[in-house]
Short mmCIF file of C-alpha atoms in Angstrom, two decimals:
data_model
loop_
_atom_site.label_atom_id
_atom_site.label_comp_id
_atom_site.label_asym_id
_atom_site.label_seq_id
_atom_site.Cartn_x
_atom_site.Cartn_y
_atom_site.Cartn_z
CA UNK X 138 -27.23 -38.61 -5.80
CA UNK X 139 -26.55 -41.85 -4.03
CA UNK X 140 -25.19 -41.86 -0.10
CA UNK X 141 -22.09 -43.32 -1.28
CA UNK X 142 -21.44 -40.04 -3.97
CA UNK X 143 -22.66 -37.80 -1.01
CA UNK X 144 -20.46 -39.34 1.72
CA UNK X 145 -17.65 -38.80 -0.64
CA UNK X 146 -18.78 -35.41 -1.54
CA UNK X 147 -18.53 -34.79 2.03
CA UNK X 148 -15.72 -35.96 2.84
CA UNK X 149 -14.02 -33.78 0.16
CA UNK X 150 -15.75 -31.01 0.95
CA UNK X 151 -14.30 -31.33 4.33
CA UNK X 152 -11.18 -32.01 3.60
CA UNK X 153 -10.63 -28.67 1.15
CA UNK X 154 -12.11 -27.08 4.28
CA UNK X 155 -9.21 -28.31 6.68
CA UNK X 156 -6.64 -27.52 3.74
CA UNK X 157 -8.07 -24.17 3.55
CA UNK X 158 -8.16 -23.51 7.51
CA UNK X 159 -4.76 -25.04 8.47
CA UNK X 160 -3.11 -22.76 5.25
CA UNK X 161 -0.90 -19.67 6.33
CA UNK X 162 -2.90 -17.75 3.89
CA UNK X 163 -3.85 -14.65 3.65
CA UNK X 164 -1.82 -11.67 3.78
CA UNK X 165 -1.79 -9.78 7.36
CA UNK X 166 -0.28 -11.37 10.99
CA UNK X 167 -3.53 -10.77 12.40
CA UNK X 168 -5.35 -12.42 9.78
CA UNK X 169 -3.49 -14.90 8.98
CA UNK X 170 -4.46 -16.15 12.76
CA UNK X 171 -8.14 -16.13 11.60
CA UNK X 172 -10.71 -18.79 10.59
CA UNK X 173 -11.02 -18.68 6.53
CA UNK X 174 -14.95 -18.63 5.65
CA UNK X 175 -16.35 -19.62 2.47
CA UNK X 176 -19.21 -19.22 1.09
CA UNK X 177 -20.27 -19.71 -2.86
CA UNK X 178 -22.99 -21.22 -4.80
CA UNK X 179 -20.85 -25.00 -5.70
CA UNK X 180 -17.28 -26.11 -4.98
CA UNK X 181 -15.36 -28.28 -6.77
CA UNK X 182 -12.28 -30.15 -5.27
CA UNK X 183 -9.81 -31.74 -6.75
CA UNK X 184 -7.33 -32.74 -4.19
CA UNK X 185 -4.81 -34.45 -6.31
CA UNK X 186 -4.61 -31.70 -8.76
CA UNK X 187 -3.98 -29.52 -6.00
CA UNK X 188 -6.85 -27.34 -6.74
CA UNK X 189 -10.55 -26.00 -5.09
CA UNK X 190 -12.73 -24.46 -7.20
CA UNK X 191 -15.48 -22.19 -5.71
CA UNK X 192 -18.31 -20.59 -8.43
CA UNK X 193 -21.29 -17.87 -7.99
CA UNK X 194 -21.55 -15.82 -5.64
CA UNK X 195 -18.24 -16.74 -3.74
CA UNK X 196 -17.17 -14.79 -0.77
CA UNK X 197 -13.96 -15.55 0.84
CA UNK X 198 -13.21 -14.18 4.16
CA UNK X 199 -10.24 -13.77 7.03
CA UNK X 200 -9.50 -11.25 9.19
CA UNK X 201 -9.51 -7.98 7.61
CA UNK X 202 -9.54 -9.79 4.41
CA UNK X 203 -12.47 -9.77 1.95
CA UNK X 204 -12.60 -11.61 -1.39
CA UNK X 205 -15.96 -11.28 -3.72
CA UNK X 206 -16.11 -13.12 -7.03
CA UNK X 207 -18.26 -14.57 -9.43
CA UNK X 208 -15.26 -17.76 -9.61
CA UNK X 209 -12.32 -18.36 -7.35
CA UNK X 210 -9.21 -20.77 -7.64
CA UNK X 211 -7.56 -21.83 -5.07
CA UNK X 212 -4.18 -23.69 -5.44
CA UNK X 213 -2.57 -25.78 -2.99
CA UNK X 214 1.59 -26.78 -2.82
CA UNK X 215 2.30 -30.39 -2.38
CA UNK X 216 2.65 -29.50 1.45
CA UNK X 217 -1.23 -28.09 1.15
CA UNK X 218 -0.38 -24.46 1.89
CA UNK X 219 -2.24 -22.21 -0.90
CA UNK X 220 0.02 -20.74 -2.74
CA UNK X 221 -2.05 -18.84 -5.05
CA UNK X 222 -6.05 -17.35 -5.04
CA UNK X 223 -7.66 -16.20 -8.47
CA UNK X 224 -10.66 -14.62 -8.61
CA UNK X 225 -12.85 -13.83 -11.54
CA UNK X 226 -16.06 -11.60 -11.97
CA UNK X 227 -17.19 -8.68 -13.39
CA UNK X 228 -15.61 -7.23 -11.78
CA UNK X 229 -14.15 -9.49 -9.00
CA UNK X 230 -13.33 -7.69 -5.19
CA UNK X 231 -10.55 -7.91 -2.75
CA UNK X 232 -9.81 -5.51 0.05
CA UNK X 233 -7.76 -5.85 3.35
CA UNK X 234 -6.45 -3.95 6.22
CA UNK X 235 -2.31 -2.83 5.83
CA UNK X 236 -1.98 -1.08 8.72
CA UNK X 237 -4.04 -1.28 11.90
CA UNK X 238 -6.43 1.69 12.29
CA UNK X 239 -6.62 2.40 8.54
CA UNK X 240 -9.19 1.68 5.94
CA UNK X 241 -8.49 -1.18 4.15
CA UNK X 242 -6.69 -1.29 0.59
CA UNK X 243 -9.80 -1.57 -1.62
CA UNK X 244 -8.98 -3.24 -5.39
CA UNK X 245 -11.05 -4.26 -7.85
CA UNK X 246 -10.09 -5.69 -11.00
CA UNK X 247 -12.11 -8.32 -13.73
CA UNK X 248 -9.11 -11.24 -12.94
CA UNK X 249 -7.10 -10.79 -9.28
CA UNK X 250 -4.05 -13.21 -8.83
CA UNK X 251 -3.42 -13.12 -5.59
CA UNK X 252 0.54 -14.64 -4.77
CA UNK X 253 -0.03 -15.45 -0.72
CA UNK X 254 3.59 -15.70 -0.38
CA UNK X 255 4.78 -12.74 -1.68
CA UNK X 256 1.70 -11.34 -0.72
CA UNK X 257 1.29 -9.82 -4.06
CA UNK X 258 -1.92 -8.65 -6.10
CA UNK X 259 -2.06 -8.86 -10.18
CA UNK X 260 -4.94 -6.60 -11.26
CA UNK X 261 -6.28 -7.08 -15.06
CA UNK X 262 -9.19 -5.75 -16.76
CA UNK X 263 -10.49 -2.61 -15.96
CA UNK X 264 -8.55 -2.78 -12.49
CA UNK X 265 -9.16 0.12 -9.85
CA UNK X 266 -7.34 0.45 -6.58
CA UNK X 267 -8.64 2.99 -4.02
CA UNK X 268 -5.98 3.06 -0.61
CA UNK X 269 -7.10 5.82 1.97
CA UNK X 270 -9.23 7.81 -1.20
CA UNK X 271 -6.69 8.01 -3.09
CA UNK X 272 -7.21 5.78 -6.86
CA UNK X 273 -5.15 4.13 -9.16
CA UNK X 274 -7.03 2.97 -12.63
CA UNK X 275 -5.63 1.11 -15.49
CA UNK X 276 -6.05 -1.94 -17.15
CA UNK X 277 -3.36 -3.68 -15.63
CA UNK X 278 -2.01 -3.12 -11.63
CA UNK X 279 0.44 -4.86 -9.80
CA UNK X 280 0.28 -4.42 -6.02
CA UNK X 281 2.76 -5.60 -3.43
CA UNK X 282 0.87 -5.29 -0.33
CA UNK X 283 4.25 -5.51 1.81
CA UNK X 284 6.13 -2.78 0.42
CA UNK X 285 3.56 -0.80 -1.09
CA UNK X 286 4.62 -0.54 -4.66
CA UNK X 287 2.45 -0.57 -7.47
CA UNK X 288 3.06 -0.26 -10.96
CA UNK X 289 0.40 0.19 -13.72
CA UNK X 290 -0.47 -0.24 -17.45
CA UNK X 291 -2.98 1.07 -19.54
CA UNK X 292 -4.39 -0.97 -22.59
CA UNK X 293 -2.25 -0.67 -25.43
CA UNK X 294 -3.38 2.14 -28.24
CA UNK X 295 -6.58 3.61 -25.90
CA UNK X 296 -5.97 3.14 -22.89
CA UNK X 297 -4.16 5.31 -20.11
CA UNK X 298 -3.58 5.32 -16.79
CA UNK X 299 -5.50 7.39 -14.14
CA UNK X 300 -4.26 8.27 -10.31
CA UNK X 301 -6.55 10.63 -8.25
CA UNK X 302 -4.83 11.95 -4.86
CA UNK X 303 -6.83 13.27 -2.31
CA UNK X 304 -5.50 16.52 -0.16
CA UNK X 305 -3.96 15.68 2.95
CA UNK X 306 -5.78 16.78 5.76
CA UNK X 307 -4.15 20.47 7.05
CA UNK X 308 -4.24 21.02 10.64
CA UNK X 309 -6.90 24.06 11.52
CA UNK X 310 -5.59 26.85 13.00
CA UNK X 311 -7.05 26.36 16.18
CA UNK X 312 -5.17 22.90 16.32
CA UNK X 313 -1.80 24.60 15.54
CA UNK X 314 -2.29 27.17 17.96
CA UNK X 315 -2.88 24.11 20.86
CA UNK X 316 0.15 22.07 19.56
CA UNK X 317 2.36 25.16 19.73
CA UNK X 318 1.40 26.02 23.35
CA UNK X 319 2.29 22.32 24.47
#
């Protein structure tokens, strides 16, 4: 590699950094007020195209937000904002904090599309979704991390879909005896 291809391998490298740092991406308040880190095996900008590609081993991370992949996308608007975050891998990872004080939203899937502005997850191939213990599988989710909702598909003709709940925790007696003498 000559200096003048590393300088401006550098310089682009940089430069997809910035984009990625000054972007209001990433779901939560909190987060979005974090530093973005990247880490992956190669990267490959293409600033007019609007487009960073990141490949092996890629971990994206902000706040409460985790992203694990074997490939992730990342588009850009004409303003530079991201607008969108795929991630491939077998399978691919994202989880995040909802609520303070929870665990976060754990989803994995072998394709995530992840809409930053409607903050919205589409799950496909073999996609999973575990929020507080309880699980959602099917082969296709889609996850709106603001409201909640989730709808799910199961691969046509073997396929179904599969939703575990996990009790909700009963108060011992003990506990209701203190809360009634308050």
């Amino acid at each position: 590699m000559t200096l003048t291809n590393y300088h401006h391998l550098l310089k682009v490298s940089t430069i997809a950094a910035l984009l990625l740092t000054a972007s209001s991406a990433f779901a939560l308040p909190e987060d979005r007020q974090q530093r973005i880190n990247i880490s992956s095996d190669a990267m490959n900008a293409g600033l007019n195209n609007n487009l960073v590609v990141y490949s092996n081993n890629v971990v994206i991370t902000q706040g409460s937000l985790k992203i694990r992949a074997d490939r992730v996308e990342v588009y850009f608007t004409p303003e530079k904002e991201i607008s969108r975050v795929v991630a491939v891998g077998k399978p691919a990872h994202f989880q995040q904090k909802i609520l303070q004080g929870e665990n976060p939203v754990k989803a994995r899937a072998q394709r995530i599309v992840y809409q930053v502005g409607s903050e919205e997850l589409q799950l496909t191939g073999k996609a999973h979704v575990d929020r507080e213990g309880n699980t959602l599988t099917a082969e296709k989710i889609d996850y709106d991390l603001t409201t909640e909702q989730m709808s799910a598909k199961g691969q046509t003709g073997k396929g179904r879909v599969e939703m575990t709940w996990k009790p909700e925790k009963k108060e011992s007696s003990q506990d209701a005896n203190d809360n009634q003498g308050q």
